Coordinates of C-alpha atoms in Angstrom, one line a residue:
X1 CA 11.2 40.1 -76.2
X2 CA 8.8 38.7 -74.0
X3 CA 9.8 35.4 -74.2
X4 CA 13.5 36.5 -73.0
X5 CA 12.0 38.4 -70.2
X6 CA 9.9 35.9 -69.2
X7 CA 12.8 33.3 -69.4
X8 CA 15.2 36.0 -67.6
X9 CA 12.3 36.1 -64.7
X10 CA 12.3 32.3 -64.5
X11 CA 16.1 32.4 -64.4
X12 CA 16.4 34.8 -61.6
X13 CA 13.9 32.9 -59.5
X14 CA 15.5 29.6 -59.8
X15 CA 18.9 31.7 -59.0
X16 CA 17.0 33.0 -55.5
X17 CA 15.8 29.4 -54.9
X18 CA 19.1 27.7 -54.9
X19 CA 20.2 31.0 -52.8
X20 CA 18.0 30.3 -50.3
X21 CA 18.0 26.6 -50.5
X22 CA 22.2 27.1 -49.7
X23 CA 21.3 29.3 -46.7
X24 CA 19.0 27.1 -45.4
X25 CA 21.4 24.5 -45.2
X26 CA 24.5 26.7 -43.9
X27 CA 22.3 27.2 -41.1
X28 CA 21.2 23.4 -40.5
X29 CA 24.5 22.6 -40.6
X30 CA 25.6 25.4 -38.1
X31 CA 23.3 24.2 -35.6
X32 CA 23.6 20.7 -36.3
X33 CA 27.5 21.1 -35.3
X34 CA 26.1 23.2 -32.5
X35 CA 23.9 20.4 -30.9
X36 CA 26.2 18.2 -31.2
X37 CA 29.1 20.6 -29.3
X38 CA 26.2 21.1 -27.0
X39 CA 25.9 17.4 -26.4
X40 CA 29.2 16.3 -25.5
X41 CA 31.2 19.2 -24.8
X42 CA 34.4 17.0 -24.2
X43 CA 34.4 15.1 -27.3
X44 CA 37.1 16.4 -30.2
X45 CA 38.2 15.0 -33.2
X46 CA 41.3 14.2 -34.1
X47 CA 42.3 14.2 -37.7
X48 CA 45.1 11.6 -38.2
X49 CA 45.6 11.2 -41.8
X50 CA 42.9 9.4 -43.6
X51 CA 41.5 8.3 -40.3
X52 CA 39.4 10.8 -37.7
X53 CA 39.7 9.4 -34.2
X54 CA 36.7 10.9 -31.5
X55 CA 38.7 11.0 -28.5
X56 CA 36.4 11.5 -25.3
X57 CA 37.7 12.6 -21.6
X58 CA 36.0 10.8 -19.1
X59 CA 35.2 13.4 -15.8
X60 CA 34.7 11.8 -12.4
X61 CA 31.2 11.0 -11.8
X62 CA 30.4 13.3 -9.1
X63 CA 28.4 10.1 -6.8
X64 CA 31.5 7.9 -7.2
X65 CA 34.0 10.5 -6.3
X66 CA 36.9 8.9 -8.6
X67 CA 36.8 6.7 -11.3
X68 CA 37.0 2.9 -10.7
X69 CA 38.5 0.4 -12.6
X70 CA 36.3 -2.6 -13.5
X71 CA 38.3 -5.4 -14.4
X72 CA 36.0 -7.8 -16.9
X73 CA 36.0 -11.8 -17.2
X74 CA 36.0 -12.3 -20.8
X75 CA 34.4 -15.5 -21.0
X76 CA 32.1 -15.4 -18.2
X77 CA 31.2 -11.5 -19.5
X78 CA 27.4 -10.2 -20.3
X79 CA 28.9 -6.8 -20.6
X80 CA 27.3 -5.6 -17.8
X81 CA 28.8 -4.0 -14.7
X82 CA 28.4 -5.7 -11.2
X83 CA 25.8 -2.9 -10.4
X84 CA 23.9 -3.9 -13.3
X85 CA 23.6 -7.3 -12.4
X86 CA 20.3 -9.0 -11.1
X87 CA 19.7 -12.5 -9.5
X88 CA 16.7 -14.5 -11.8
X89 CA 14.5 -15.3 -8.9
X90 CA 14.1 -19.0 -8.5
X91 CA 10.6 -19.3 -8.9
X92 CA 8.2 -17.0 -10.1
X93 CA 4.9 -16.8 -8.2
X94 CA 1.3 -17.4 -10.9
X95 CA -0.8 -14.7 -10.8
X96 CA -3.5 -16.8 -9.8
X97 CA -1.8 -17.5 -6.0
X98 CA -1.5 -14.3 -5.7
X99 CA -5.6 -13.8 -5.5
X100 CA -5.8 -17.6 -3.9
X101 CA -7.2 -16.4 -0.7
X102 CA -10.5 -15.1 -2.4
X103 CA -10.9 -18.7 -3.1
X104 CA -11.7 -19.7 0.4
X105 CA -15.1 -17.4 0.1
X106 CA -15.9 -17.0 -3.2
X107 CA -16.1 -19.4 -6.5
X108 CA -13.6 -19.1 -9.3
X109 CA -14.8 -16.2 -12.0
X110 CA -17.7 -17.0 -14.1
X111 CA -20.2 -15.5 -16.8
X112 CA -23.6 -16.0 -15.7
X113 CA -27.1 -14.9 -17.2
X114 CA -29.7 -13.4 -14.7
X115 CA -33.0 -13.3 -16.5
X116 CA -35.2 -10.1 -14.7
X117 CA -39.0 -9.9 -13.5
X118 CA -39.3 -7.6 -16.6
X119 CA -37.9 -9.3 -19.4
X120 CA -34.5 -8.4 -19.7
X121 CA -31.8 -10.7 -19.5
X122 CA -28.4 -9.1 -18.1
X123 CA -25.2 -11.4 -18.7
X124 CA -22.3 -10.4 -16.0
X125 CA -18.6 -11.7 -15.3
X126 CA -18.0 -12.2 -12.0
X127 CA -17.6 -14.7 -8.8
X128 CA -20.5 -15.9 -6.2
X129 CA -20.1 -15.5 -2.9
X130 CA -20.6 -19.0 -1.3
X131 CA -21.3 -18.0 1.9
X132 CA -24.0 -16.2 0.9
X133 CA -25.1 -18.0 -1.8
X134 CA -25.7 -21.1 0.6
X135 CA -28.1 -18.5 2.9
X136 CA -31.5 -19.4 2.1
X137 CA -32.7 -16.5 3.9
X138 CA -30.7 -13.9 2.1
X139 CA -31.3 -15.2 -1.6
X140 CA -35.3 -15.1 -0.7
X141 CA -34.9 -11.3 0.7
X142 CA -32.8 -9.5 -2.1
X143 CA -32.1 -12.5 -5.1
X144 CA -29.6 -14.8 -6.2
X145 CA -27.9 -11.3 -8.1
X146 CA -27.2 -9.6 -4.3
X147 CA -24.5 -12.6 -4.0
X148 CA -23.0 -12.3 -7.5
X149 CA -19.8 -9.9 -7.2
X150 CA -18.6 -7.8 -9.9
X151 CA -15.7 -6.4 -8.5
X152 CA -12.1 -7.3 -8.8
X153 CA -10.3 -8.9 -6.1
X154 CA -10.4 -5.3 -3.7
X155 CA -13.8 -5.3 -3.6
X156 CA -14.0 -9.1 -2.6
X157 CA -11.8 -8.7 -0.1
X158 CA -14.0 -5.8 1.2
X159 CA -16.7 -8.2 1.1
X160 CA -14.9 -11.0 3.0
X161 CA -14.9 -8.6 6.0
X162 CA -18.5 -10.0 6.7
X163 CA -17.4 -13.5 6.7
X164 CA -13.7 -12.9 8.0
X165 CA -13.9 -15.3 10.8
X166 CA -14.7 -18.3 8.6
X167 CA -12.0 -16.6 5.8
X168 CA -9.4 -16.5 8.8
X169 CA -10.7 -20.3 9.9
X170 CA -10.0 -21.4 6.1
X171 CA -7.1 -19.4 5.6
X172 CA -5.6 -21.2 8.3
X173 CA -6.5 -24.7 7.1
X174 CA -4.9 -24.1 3.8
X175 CA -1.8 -22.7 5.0
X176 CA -3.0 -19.4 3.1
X177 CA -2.0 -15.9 4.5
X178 CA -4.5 -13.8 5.8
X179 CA -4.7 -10.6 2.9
X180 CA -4.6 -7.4 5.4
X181 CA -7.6 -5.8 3.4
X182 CA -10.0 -8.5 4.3
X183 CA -9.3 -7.8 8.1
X184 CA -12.3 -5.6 9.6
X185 CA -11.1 -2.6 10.7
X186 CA -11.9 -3.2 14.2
X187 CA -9.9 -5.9 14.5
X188 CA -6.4 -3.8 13.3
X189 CA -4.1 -2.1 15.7

């Protein structure tokens, strides 16, 4: 008898699983169909024998006022409407030009080793300054690490403010446009 209950008890549980499992699924499916009528409330199907047809109205776009009719070259065609269209530029500018200016004052970027009065030995990234490094009088005072920058091209140019007449001189010379950030701010308008 126990075995029949027990088997009875197994049976009804496995009948309240697939219950629920049904349910569950009802409702996925409800709002699966309602996200979807929620998507695109102007799409219906259309049964047409064997075949099912989704048949969509197209609404005027309400920045274009009416709709326009594109007419497409078939050969020529990317698939792409004028609007989408962008010119390749005809030559594309190295990133390096784009910091060439820096290298009227300073050298190109380097790793360099700076051995302390204590011991220590600190290696950095970064570009000299050759104005400074060529002052004798400076390197003396504060050490060949004062004129070793760290900083990325902002914080050069910040430093190029001190030597902006000889930038501007060099600048010049090279055909090179003067960056607006090394300009002093006295000298803007």
């Amino acid at each position: 008898e126990e075995s029949q209950s027990s088997s009875t008890q197994e049976q009804s549980s496995d009948d309240d699983d697939r219950t629920r499992q049904n349910s569950k699924s009802k409702g996925k499916e409800k709002r699966t169909a309602k996200r979807a009528q929620q998507r695109s409330p102007s799409l219906e199907e259309v049964d047409a024998g064997d075949m099912s047809q989704e048949i969509q109205e197209i609404a005027p776009s309400s920045r274009a006022g009416s709709i326009a009719e594109v007419e497409i070259d078939e050969e020529n065609s990317d698939g792409l409407e004028e609007n989408h269209r962008a010119d390749i530029p005809a030559m594309v500018i190295p990133k390096r030009q784009h910091a060439e200016d820096l290298l009227t004052i300073f050298s190109e970027k380097c790793t360099v080793k700076f051995c302390h009065t204590d011991g220590r030995v600190e290696t950095l990234k970064g570009r000299w300054c050759n104005e400074c490094r060529s002052d004798e009088k400076l390197i003396r005072a504060h050490g060949k690490r004062k004129v070793f920058h760290l900083g990325l091209n902002s914080s050069c140019r910040q430093h190029i403010r001190s030597h902006f007449e000889i930038y501007k001189m060099r600048c010049e010379e090279k055909g090179i446009k003067v960056h607006h950030h090394t300009v002093p701010p006295g000298l803007t308008k």
